[in-house]
mmCIF file with all atom_site columns, C-alpha atoms in Angstrom:
data_model
loop_
_atom_site.group_PDB
_atom_site.id
_atom_site.type_symbol
_atom_site.label_atom_id
_atom_site.label_alt_id
_atom_site.label_comp_id
_atom_site.label_asym_id
_atom_site.label_entity_id
_atom_site.label_seq_id
_atom_site.pdbx_PDB_ins_code
_atom_site.Cartn_x
_atom_site.Cartn_y
_atom_site.Cartn_z
_atom_site.occupancy
_atom_site.B_iso_or_equiv
_atom_site.pdbx_formal_charge
_atom_site.auth_seq_id
_atom_site.auth_comp_id
_atom_site.auth_asym_id
_atom_site.auth_atom_id
_atom_site.pdbx_PDB_model_num
ATOM 1   C CA . UNK K 1 1   ? -137.135 -126.658 122.668 1.00 0.00 ? 23  UNK K CA 1
ATOM 2   C CA . UNK K 1 2   ? -138.737 -125.860 119.251 1.00 0.00 ? 24  UNK K CA 1
ATOM 3   C CA . UNK K 1 3   ? -135.253 -124.478 117.682 1.00 0.00 ? 25  UNK K CA 1
ATOM 4   C CA . UNK K 1 4   ? -133.966 -127.939 118.500 1.00 0.00 ? 26  UNK K CA 1
ATOM 5   C CA . UNK K 1 5   ? -134.960 -130.344 116.840 1.00 0.00 ? 27  UNK K CA 1
ATOM 6   C CA . UNK K 1 6   ? -137.739 -133.073 118.861 1.00 0.00 ? 28  UNK K CA 1
ATOM 7   C CA . UNK K 1 7   ? -135.750 -135.609 119.935 1.00 0.00 ? 29  UNK K CA 1
ATOM 8   C CA . UNK K 1 8   ? -137.903 -138.720 121.866 1.00 0.00 ? 30  UNK K CA 1
ATOM 9   C CA . UNK K 1 9   ? -136.929 -142.263 124.520 1.00 0.00 ? 31  UNK K CA 1
ATOM 10  C CA . UNK K 1 10  ? -137.949 -144.727 124.173 1.00 0.00 ? 32  UNK K CA 1
ATOM 11  C CA . UNK K 1 11  ? -137.111 -147.301 126.787 1.00 0.00 ? 33  UNK K CA 1
ATOM 12  C CA . UNK K 1 12  ? -140.596 -149.870 126.481 1.00 0.00 ? 34  UNK K CA 1
ATOM 13  C CA . UNK K 1 13  ? -143.189 -149.601 123.581 1.00 0.00 ? 35  UNK K CA 1
ATOM 14  C CA . UNK K 1 14  ? -142.117 -146.681 122.645 1.00 0.00 ? 36  UNK K CA 1
ATOM 15  C CA . UNK K 1 15  ? -138.961 -148.847 121.342 1.00 0.00 ? 37  UNK K CA 1
ATOM 16  C CA . UNK K 1 16  ? -141.560 -151.472 119.685 1.00 0.00 ? 38  UNK K CA 1
ATOM 17  C CA . UNK K 1 17  ? -144.260 -148.700 118.583 1.00 0.00 ? 39  UNK K CA 1
ATOM 18  C CA . UNK K 1 18  ? -143.391 -145.392 118.575 1.00 0.00 ? 40  UNK K CA 1
ATOM 19  C CA . UNK K 1 19  ? -146.686 -144.734 116.171 1.00 0.00 ? 41  UNK K CA 1
ATOM 20  C CA . UNK K 1 20  ? -144.199 -142.074 113.883 1.00 0.00 ? 42  UNK K CA 1
ATOM 21  C CA . UNK K 1 21  ? -141.184 -142.412 111.716 1.00 0.00 ? 43  UNK K CA 1
ATOM 22  C CA . UNK K 1 22  ? -138.140 -141.543 113.028 1.00 0.00 ? 44  UNK K CA 1
ATOM 23  C CA . UNK K 1 23  ? -135.879 -139.294 111.143 1.00 0.00 ? 45  UNK K CA 1
ATOM 24  C CA . UNK K 1 24  ? -132.977 -140.359 113.026 1.00 0.00 ? 46  UNK K CA 1
ATOM 25  C CA . UNK K 1 25  ? -132.050 -142.964 115.721 1.00 0.00 ? 47  UNK K CA 1
ATOM 26  C CA . UNK K 1 26  ? -130.112 -143.918 117.905 1.00 0.00 ? 48  UNK K CA 1
ATOM 27  C CA . UNK K 1 27  ? -129.028 -146.683 120.855 1.00 0.00 ? 49  UNK K CA 1
ATOM 28  C CA . UNK K 1 28  ? -129.185 -144.008 124.164 1.00 0.00 ? 50  UNK K CA 1
ATOM 29  C CA . UNK K 1 29  ? -128.574 -143.564 127.980 1.00 0.00 ? 51  UNK K CA 1
ATOM 30  C CA . UNK K 1 30  ? -130.530 -142.049 130.649 1.00 0.00 ? 52  UNK K CA 1
ATOM 31  C CA . UNK K 1 31  ? -128.856 -141.469 134.019 1.00 0.00 ? 53  UNK K CA 1
ATOM 32  C CA . UNK K 1 32  ? -131.129 -140.701 137.095 1.00 0.00 ? 54  UNK K CA 1
ATOM 33  C CA . UNK K 1 33  ? -133.326 -143.389 136.150 1.00 0.00 ? 55  UNK K CA 1
ATOM 34  C CA . UNK K 1 34  ? -134.162 -147.400 135.753 1.00 0.00 ? 56  UNK K CA 1
ATOM 35  C CA . UNK K 1 35  ? -136.840 -148.777 132.959 1.00 0.00 ? 57  UNK K CA 1
ATOM 36  C CA . UNK K 1 36  ? -138.667 -150.077 135.974 1.00 0.00 ? 58  UNK K CA 1
ATOM 37  C CA . UNK K 1 37  ? -142.899 -152.337 135.069 1.00 0.00 ? 59  UNK K CA 1
ATOM 38  C CA . UNK K 1 38  ? -144.235 -149.308 138.590 1.00 0.00 ? 60  UNK K CA 1
ATOM 39  C CA . UNK K 1 39  ? -147.063 -147.910 136.949 1.00 0.00 ? 61  UNK K CA 1
ATOM 40  C CA . UNK K 1 40  ? -150.398 -150.212 137.303 1.00 0.00 ? 62  UNK K CA 1
ATOM 41  C CA . UNK K 1 41  ? -151.973 -150.156 133.621 1.00 0.00 ? 63  UNK K CA 1
ATOM 42  C CA . UNK K 1 42  ? -156.412 -149.533 133.865 1.00 0.00 ? 64  UNK K CA 1
ATOM 43  C CA . UNK K 1 43  ? -156.013 -148.653 129.181 1.00 0.00 ? 65  UNK K CA 1
ATOM 44  C CA . UNK K 1 44  ? -153.927 -150.519 127.457 1.00 0.00 ? 66  UNK K CA 1
ATOM 45  C CA . UNK K 1 45  ? -152.613 -153.572 129.373 1.00 0.00 ? 67  UNK K CA 1
ATOM 46  C CA . UNK K 1 46  ? -155.133 -154.060 131.906 1.00 0.00 ? 68  UNK K CA 1
ATOM 47  C CA . UNK K 1 47  ? -158.789 -152.404 133.600 1.00 0.00 ? 69  UNK K CA 1
ATOM 48  C CA . UNK K 1 48  ? -159.480 -150.946 136.618 1.00 0.00 ? 70  UNK K CA 1
ATOM 49  C CA . UNK K 1 49  ? -160.631 -154.368 137.775 1.00 0.00 ? 71  UNK K CA 1
ATOM 50  C CA . UNK K 1 50  ? -157.366 -156.335 136.646 1.00 0.00 ? 72  UNK K CA 1
ATOM 51  C CA . UNK K 1 51  ? -155.081 -153.864 136.159 1.00 0.00 ? 73  UNK K CA 1
ATOM 52  C CA . UNK K 1 52  ? -151.762 -155.109 134.099 1.00 0.00 ? 74  UNK K CA 1
ATOM 53  C CA . UNK K 1 53  ? -148.322 -153.602 134.613 1.00 0.00 ? 75  UNK K CA 1
ATOM 54  C CA . UNK K 1 54  ? -146.009 -151.085 132.192 1.00 0.00 ? 76  UNK K CA 1
ATOM 55  C CA . UNK K 1 55  ? -142.520 -149.139 132.168 1.00 0.00 ? 77  UNK K CA 1
ATOM 56  C CA . UNK K 1 56  ? -142.625 -146.071 133.439 1.00 0.00 ? 78  UNK K CA 1
ATOM 57  C CA . UNK K 1 57  ? -138.988 -144.489 133.784 1.00 0.00 ? 79  UNK K CA 1
ATOM 58  C CA . UNK K 1 58  ? -138.318 -144.498 137.979 1.00 0.00 ? 80  UNK K CA 1
ATOM 59  C CA . UNK K 1 59  ? -136.267 -142.034 139.294 1.00 0.00 ? 81  UNK K CA 1
ATOM 60  C CA . UNK K 1 60  ? -133.185 -144.037 141.307 1.00 0.00 ? 82  UNK K CA 1
ATOM 61  C CA . UNK K 1 61  ? -129.349 -143.804 141.021 1.00 0.00 ? 83  UNK K CA 1
ATOM 62  C CA . UNK K 1 62  ? -129.612 -145.965 137.779 1.00 0.00 ? 84  UNK K CA 1
ATOM 63  C CA . UNK K 1 63  ? -128.766 -145.969 134.268 1.00 0.00 ? 85  UNK K CA 1
ATOM 64  C CA . UNK K 1 64  ? -131.746 -146.817 131.858 1.00 0.00 ? 86  UNK K CA 1
ATOM 65  C CA . UNK K 1 65  ? -130.312 -148.185 127.918 1.00 0.00 ? 87  UNK K CA 1
ATOM 66  C CA . UNK K 1 66  ? -132.782 -147.152 125.615 1.00 0.00 ? 88  UNK K CA 1
ATOM 67  C CA . UNK K 1 67  ? -133.469 -145.697 121.881 1.00 0.00 ? 89  UNK K CA 1
ATOM 68  C CA . UNK K 1 68  ? -132.742 -141.638 120.875 1.00 0.00 ? 90  UNK K CA 1
ATOM 69  C CA . UNK K 1 69  ? -135.796 -141.084 117.832 1.00 0.00 ? 91  UNK K CA 1
ATOM 70  C CA . UNK K 1 70  ? -135.334 -137.861 116.037 1.00 0.00 ? 92  UNK K CA 1
ATOM 71  C CA . UNK K 1 71  ? -138.592 -136.509 114.614 1.00 0.00 ? 93  UNK K CA 1
ATOM 72  C CA . UNK K 1 72  ? -138.402 -134.751 111.845 1.00 0.00 ? 94  UNK K CA 1
ATOM 73  C CA . UNK K 1 73  ? -139.564 -131.247 111.555 1.00 0.00 ? 95  UNK K CA 1
ATOM 74  C CA . UNK K 1 74  ? -142.566 -131.184 109.581 1.00 0.00 ? 96  UNK K CA 1
ATOM 75  C CA . UNK K 1 75  ? -143.770 -133.691 111.935 1.00 0.00 ? 97  UNK K CA 1
ATOM 76  C CA . UNK K 1 76  ? -143.051 -131.964 115.362 1.00 0.00 ? 98  UNK K CA 1
ATOM 77  C CA . UNK K 1 77  ? -146.974 -130.410 116.514 1.00 0.00 ? 99  UNK K CA 1
ATOM 78  C CA . UNK K 1 78  ? -148.345 -133.949 114.743 1.00 0.00 ? 100 UNK K CA 1
ATOM 79  C CA . UNK K 1 79  ? -146.282 -136.481 117.217 1.00 0.00 ? 101 UNK K CA 1
ATOM 80  C CA . UNK K 1 80  ? -146.435 -134.675 119.995 1.00 0.00 ? 102 UNK K CA 1
ATOM 81  C CA . UNK K 1 81  ? -149.730 -133.794 120.124 1.00 0.00 ? 103 UNK K CA 1
ATOM 82  C CA . UNK K 1 82  ? -149.975 -138.360 119.079 1.00 0.00 ? 104 UNK K CA 1
ATOM 83  C CA . UNK K 1 83  ? -147.388 -138.675 122.131 1.00 0.00 ? 105 UNK K CA 1
ATOM 84  C CA . UNK K 1 84  ? -149.220 -137.091 124.721 1.00 0.00 ? 106 UNK K CA 1
ATOM 85  C CA . UNK K 1 85  ? -152.829 -138.086 123.939 1.00 0.00 ? 107 UNK K CA 1
ATOM 86  C CA . UNK K 1 86  ? -151.371 -141.912 124.711 1.00 0.00 ? 108 UNK K CA 1
ATOM 87  C CA . UNK K 1 87  ? -148.709 -141.262 126.973 1.00 0.00 ? 109 UNK K CA 1
ATOM 88  C CA . UNK K 1 88  ? -150.814 -138.547 129.097 1.00 0.00 ? 110 UNK K CA 1
ATOM 89  C CA . UNK K 1 89  ? -153.834 -140.771 129.133 1.00 0.00 ? 111 UNK K CA 1
ATOM 90  C CA . UNK K 1 90  ? -154.246 -140.802 132.975 1.00 0.00 ? 112 UNK K CA 1
ATOM 91  C CA . UNK K 1 91  ? -151.388 -138.553 134.666 1.00 0.00 ? 113 UNK K CA 1
ATOM 92  C CA . UNK K 1 92  ? -149.618 -141.427 135.846 1.00 0.00 ? 114 UNK K CA 1
ATOM 93  C CA . UNK K 1 93  ? -146.888 -140.164 133.375 1.00 0.00 ? 115 UNK K CA 1
ATOM 94  C CA . UNK K 1 94  ? -145.323 -136.258 133.577 1.00 0.00 ? 116 UNK K CA 1
ATOM 95  C CA . UNK K 1 95  ? -143.937 -135.163 130.291 1.00 0.00 ? 117 UNK K CA 1
ATOM 96  C CA . UNK K 1 96  ? -140.101 -133.954 131.091 1.00 0.00 ? 118 UNK K CA 1
ATOM 97  C CA . UNK K 1 97  ? -137.191 -133.627 129.334 1.00 0.00 ? 119 UNK K CA 1
ATOM 98  C CA . UNK K 1 98  ? -133.551 -134.623 130.250 1.00 0.00 ? 120 UNK K CA 1
ATOM 99  C CA . UNK K 1 99  ? -130.261 -134.938 128.680 1.00 0.00 ? 121 UNK K CA 1
ATOM 100 C CA . UNK K 1 100 ? -129.457 -138.200 126.671 1.00 0.00 ? 122 UNK K CA 1
ATOM 101 C CA . UNK K 1 101 ? -126.224 -139.782 125.888 1.00 0.00 ? 123 UNK K CA 1
ATOM 102 C CA . UNK K 1 102 ? -126.059 -141.086 122.408 1.00 0.00 ? 124 UNK K CA 1
ATOM 103 C CA . UNK K 1 103 ? -124.155 -144.389 121.482 1.00 0.00 ? 125 UNK K CA 1
ATOM 104 C CA . UNK K 1 104 ? -121.814 -141.905 118.811 1.00 0.00 ? 126 UNK K CA 1
ATOM 105 C CA . UNK K 1 105 ? -120.774 -139.831 121.384 1.00 0.00 ? 127 UNK K CA 1
ATOM 106 C CA . UNK K 1 106 ? -123.666 -136.777 121.212 1.00 0.00 ? 128 UNK K CA 1
ATOM 107 C CA . UNK K 1 107 ? -125.392 -135.368 123.810 1.00 0.00 ? 129 UNK K CA 1
ATOM 108 C CA . UNK K 1 108 ? -128.987 -134.565 123.089 1.00 0.00 ? 130 UNK K CA 1
ATOM 109 C CA . UNK K 1 109 ? -131.952 -132.886 124.809 1.00 0.00 ? 131 UNK K CA 1
ATOM 110 C CA . UNK K 1 110 ? -135.343 -135.450 124.657 1.00 0.00 ? 132 UNK K CA 1
ATOM 111 C CA . UNK K 1 111 ? -138.368 -136.403 125.952 1.00 0.00 ? 133 UNK K CA 1
ATOM 112 C CA . UNK K 1 112 ? -139.249 -138.603 128.210 1.00 0.00 ? 134 UNK K CA 1
ATOM 113 C CA . UNK K 1 113 ? -142.279 -140.327 129.977 1.00 0.00 ? 135 UNK K CA 1
ATOM 114 C CA . UNK K 1 114 ? -141.597 -140.269 133.872 1.00 0.00 ? 136 UNK K CA 1
ATOM 115 C CA . UNK K 1 115 ? -144.091 -141.599 136.421 1.00 0.00 ? 137 UNK K CA 1
ATOM 116 C CA . UNK K 1 116 ? -145.192 -139.462 139.169 1.00 0.00 ? 138 UNK K CA 1
ATOM 117 C CA . UNK K 1 117 ? -144.272 -141.322 141.867 1.00 0.00 ? 139 UNK K CA 1
ATOM 118 C CA . UNK K 1 118 ? -146.967 -139.599 143.701 1.00 0.00 ? 140 UNK K CA 1
ATOM 119 C CA . UNK K 1 119 ? -149.619 -140.500 141.362 1.00 0.00 ? 141 UNK K CA 1
ATOM 120 C CA . UNK K 1 120 ? -152.306 -143.756 142.572 1.00 0.00 ? 142 UNK K CA 1
ATOM 121 C CA . UNK K 1 121 ? -151.227 -145.873 139.609 1.00 0.00 ? 143 UNK K CA 1
ATOM 122 C CA . UNK K 1 122 ? -147.478 -145.789 140.824 1.00 0.00 ? 144 UNK K CA 1
ATOM 123 C CA . UNK K 1 123 ? -145.690 -149.338 142.076 1.00 0.00 ? 145 UNK K CA 1
ATOM 124 C CA . UNK K 1 124 ? -142.542 -149.076 142.227 1.00 0.00 ? 146 UNK K CA 1
ATOM 125 C CA . UNK K 1 125 ? -140.966 -151.401 144.466 1.00 0.00 ? 147 UNK K CA 1
ATOM 126 C CA . UNK K 1 126 ? -143.195 -154.843 143.000 1.00 0.00 ? 148 UNK K CA 1
ATOM 127 C CA . UNK K 1 127 ? -140.973 -158.034 143.673 1.00 0.00 ? 149 UNK K CA 1
ATOM 128 C CA . UNK K 1 128 ? -139.812 -160.046 140.602 1.00 0.00 ? 150 UNK K CA 1
ATOM 129 C CA . UNK K 1 129 ? -142.632 -162.525 141.227 1.00 0.00 ? 151 UNK K CA 1
ATOM 130 C CA . UNK K 1 130 ? -145.553 -160.152 141.465 1.00 0.00 ? 152 UNK K CA 1
ATOM 131 C CA . UNK K 1 131 ? -144.706 -159.061 138.592 1.00 0.00 ? 153 UNK K CA 1
ATOM 132 C CA . UNK K 1 132 ? -144.336 -162.001 136.667 1.00 0.00 ? 154 UNK K CA 1
ATOM 133 C CA . UNK K 1 133 ? -147.863 -162.773 137.977 1.00 0.00 ? 155 UNK K CA 1
ATOM 134 C CA . UNK K 1 134 ? -149.662 -159.582 137.045 1.00 0.00 ? 156 UNK K CA 1
ATOM 135 C CA . UNK K 1 135 ? -148.035 -159.974 133.068 1.00 0.00 ? 157 UNK K CA 1
ATOM 136 C CA . UNK K 1 136 ? -148.764 -162.729 132.867 1.00 0.00 ? 158 UNK K CA 1
ATOM 137 C CA . UNK K 1 137 ? -153.172 -162.884 133.611 1.00 0.00 ? 159 UNK K CA 1
ATOM 138 C CA . UNK K 1 138 ? -154.000 -159.054 132.455 1.00 0.00 ? 160 UNK K CA 1
ATOM 139 C CA . UNK K 1 139 ? -155.588 -157.594 129.242 1.00 0.00 ? 161 UNK K CA 1
ATOM 140 C CA . UNK K 1 140 ? -156.513 -154.451 127.826 1.00 0.00 ? 162 UNK K CA 1
ATOM 141 C CA . UNK K 1 141 ? -157.640 -152.419 125.334 1.00 0.00 ? 163 UNK K CA 1
ATOM 142 C CA . UNK K 1 142 ? -154.201 -152.846 123.849 1.00 0.00 ? 164 UNK K CA 1
ATOM 143 C CA . UNK K 1 143 ? -154.195 -156.665 124.185 1.00 0.00 ? 165 UNK K CA 1
ATOM 144 C CA . UNK K 1 144 ? -152.479 -157.970 126.435 1.00 0.00 ? 166 UNK K CA 1
ATOM 145 C CA . UNK K 1 145 ? -150.277 -157.191 128.741 1.00 0.00 ? 167 UNK K CA 1
ATOM 146 C CA . UNK K 1 146 ? -147.661 -160.528 127.689 1.00 0.00 ? 168 UNK K CA 1
ATOM 147 C CA . UNK K 1 147 ? -147.545 -159.444 124.370 1.00 0.00 ? 169 UNK K CA 1
ATOM 148 C CA . UNK K 1 148 ? -146.490 -156.716 125.673 1.00 0.00 ? 170 UNK K CA 1
ATOM 149 C CA . UNK K 1 149 ? -143.171 -157.677 128.141 1.00 0.00 ? 171 UNK K CA 1
ATOM 150 C CA . UNK K 1 150 ? -142.669 -160.085 125.113 1.00 0.00 ? 172 UNK K CA 1
ATOM 151 C CA . UNK K 1 151 ? -141.966 -157.419 121.944 1.00 0.00 ? 173 UNK K CA 1
ATOM 152 C CA . UNK K 1 152 ? -140.538 -154.938 124.483 1.00 0.00 ? 174 UNK K CA 1
ATOM 153 C CA . UNK K 1 153 ? -137.903 -158.339 125.635 1.00 0.00 ? 175 UNK K CA 1
ATOM 154 C CA . UNK K 1 154 ? -137.001 -158.953 121.794 1.00 0.00 ? 176 UNK K CA 1
ATOM 155 C CA . UNK K 1 155 ? -136.843 -155.152 120.952 1.00 0.00 ? 177 UNK K CA 1
ATOM 156 C CA . UNK K 1 156 ? -134.074 -154.873 123.578 1.00 0.00 ? 178 UNK K CA 1
ATOM 157 C CA . UNK K 1 157 ? -132.627 -158.386 122.338 1.00 0.00 ? 179 UNK K CA 1
ATOM 158 C CA . UNK K 1 158 ? -132.606 -156.588 118.847 1.00 0.00 ? 180 UNK K CA 1
ATOM 159 C CA . UNK K 1 159 ? -130.548 -153.331 120.171 1.00 0.00 ? 181 UNK K CA 1
ATOM 160 C CA . UNK K 1 160 ? -128.810 -155.948 122.368 1.00 0.00 ? 182 UNK K CA 1
ATOM 161 C CA . UNK K 1 161 ? -129.635 -154.113 125.492 1.00 0.00 ? 183 UNK K CA 1
ATOM 162 C CA . UNK K 1 162 ? -129.702 -156.143 128.342 1.00 0.00 ? 184 UNK K CA 1
ATOM 163 C CA . UNK K 1 163 ? -131.839 -155.577 130.706 1.00 0.00 ? 185 UNK K CA 1
ATOM 164 C CA . UNK K 1 164 ? -131.517 -158.829 133.685 1.00 0.00 ? 186 UNK K CA 1
ATOM 165 C CA . UNK K 1 165 ? -135.093 -158.492 134.994 1.00 0.00 ? 187 UNK K CA 1
ATOM 166 C CA . UNK K 1 166 ? -136.570 -158.483 132.085 1.00 0.00 ? 188 UNK K CA 1
ATOM 167 C CA . UNK K 1 167 ? -135.066 -161.322 130.916 1.00 0.00 ? 189 UNK K CA 1
ATOM 168 C CA . UNK K 1 168 ? -136.130 -163.248 134.273 1.00 0.00 ? 190 UNK K CA 1
ATOM 169 C CA . UNK K 1 169 ? -139.546 -161.773 133.853 1.00 0.00 ? 191 UNK K CA 1
ATOM 170 C CA . UNK K 1 170 ? -140.558 -163.606 130.098 1.00 0.00 ? 192 UNK K CA 1
ATOM 171 C CA . UNK K 1 171 ? -139.121 -166.709 131.477 1.00 0.00 ? 193 UNK K CA 1
ATOM 172 C CA . UNK K 1 172 ? -141.244 -167.075 134.384 1.00 0.00 ? 194 UNK K CA 1
ATOM 173 C CA . UNK K 1 173 ? -144.207 -165.540 132.379 1.00 0.00 ? 195 UNK K CA 1
ATOM 174 C CA . UNK K 1 174 ? -143.555 -167.889 129.868 1.00 0.00 ? 196 UNK K CA 1
ATOM 175 C CA . UNK K 1 175 ? -143.954 -170.692 132.617 1.00 0.00 ? 197 UNK K CA 1
ATOM 176 C CA . UNK K 1 176 ? -147.134 -168.894 134.091 1.00 0.00 ? 198 UNK K CA 1
ATOM 177 C CA . UNK K 1 177 ? -149.019 -168.273 131.084 1.00 0.00 ? 199 UNK K CA 1
ATOM 178 C CA . UNK K 1 178 ? -147.969 -171.249 129.369 1.00 0.00 ? 200 UNK K CA 1
#
């Protein structure tokens, strides 16, 4: 992949806090995965004693809408190092390359952070009410779990990406968190 442009797929916090300035940004679709609160957060949005929930790409017969961000060639190594430090903190995510369908018709390979279903932090299958209960209370090193949810939902809205589960969670968490 070193001779092709580096693209990164954002579907959660990378959409609103990528940690780098994309050289190009295009709405995109990743087939074969869905955006899911299926990872216990024991560092950033929760703790080992009281884990929060963060989004991950969970393999499914579905598609995930998000944003493809092209990294400037001169920033490639720095951005990859930064993303690996940020996303691979506990080995719950696996760095994979998958083809994205860009909204403008192009198809590009992109770095995607996918949940490792055999990892102890994987919690796929939690119902929405349980997710809301956890998110409404959890706090981690990067702040409130509610902030993560609200920022992600706000960015999805700004991009015009509909996510019914996310909308339900926002409404329910607002009720629970006051």
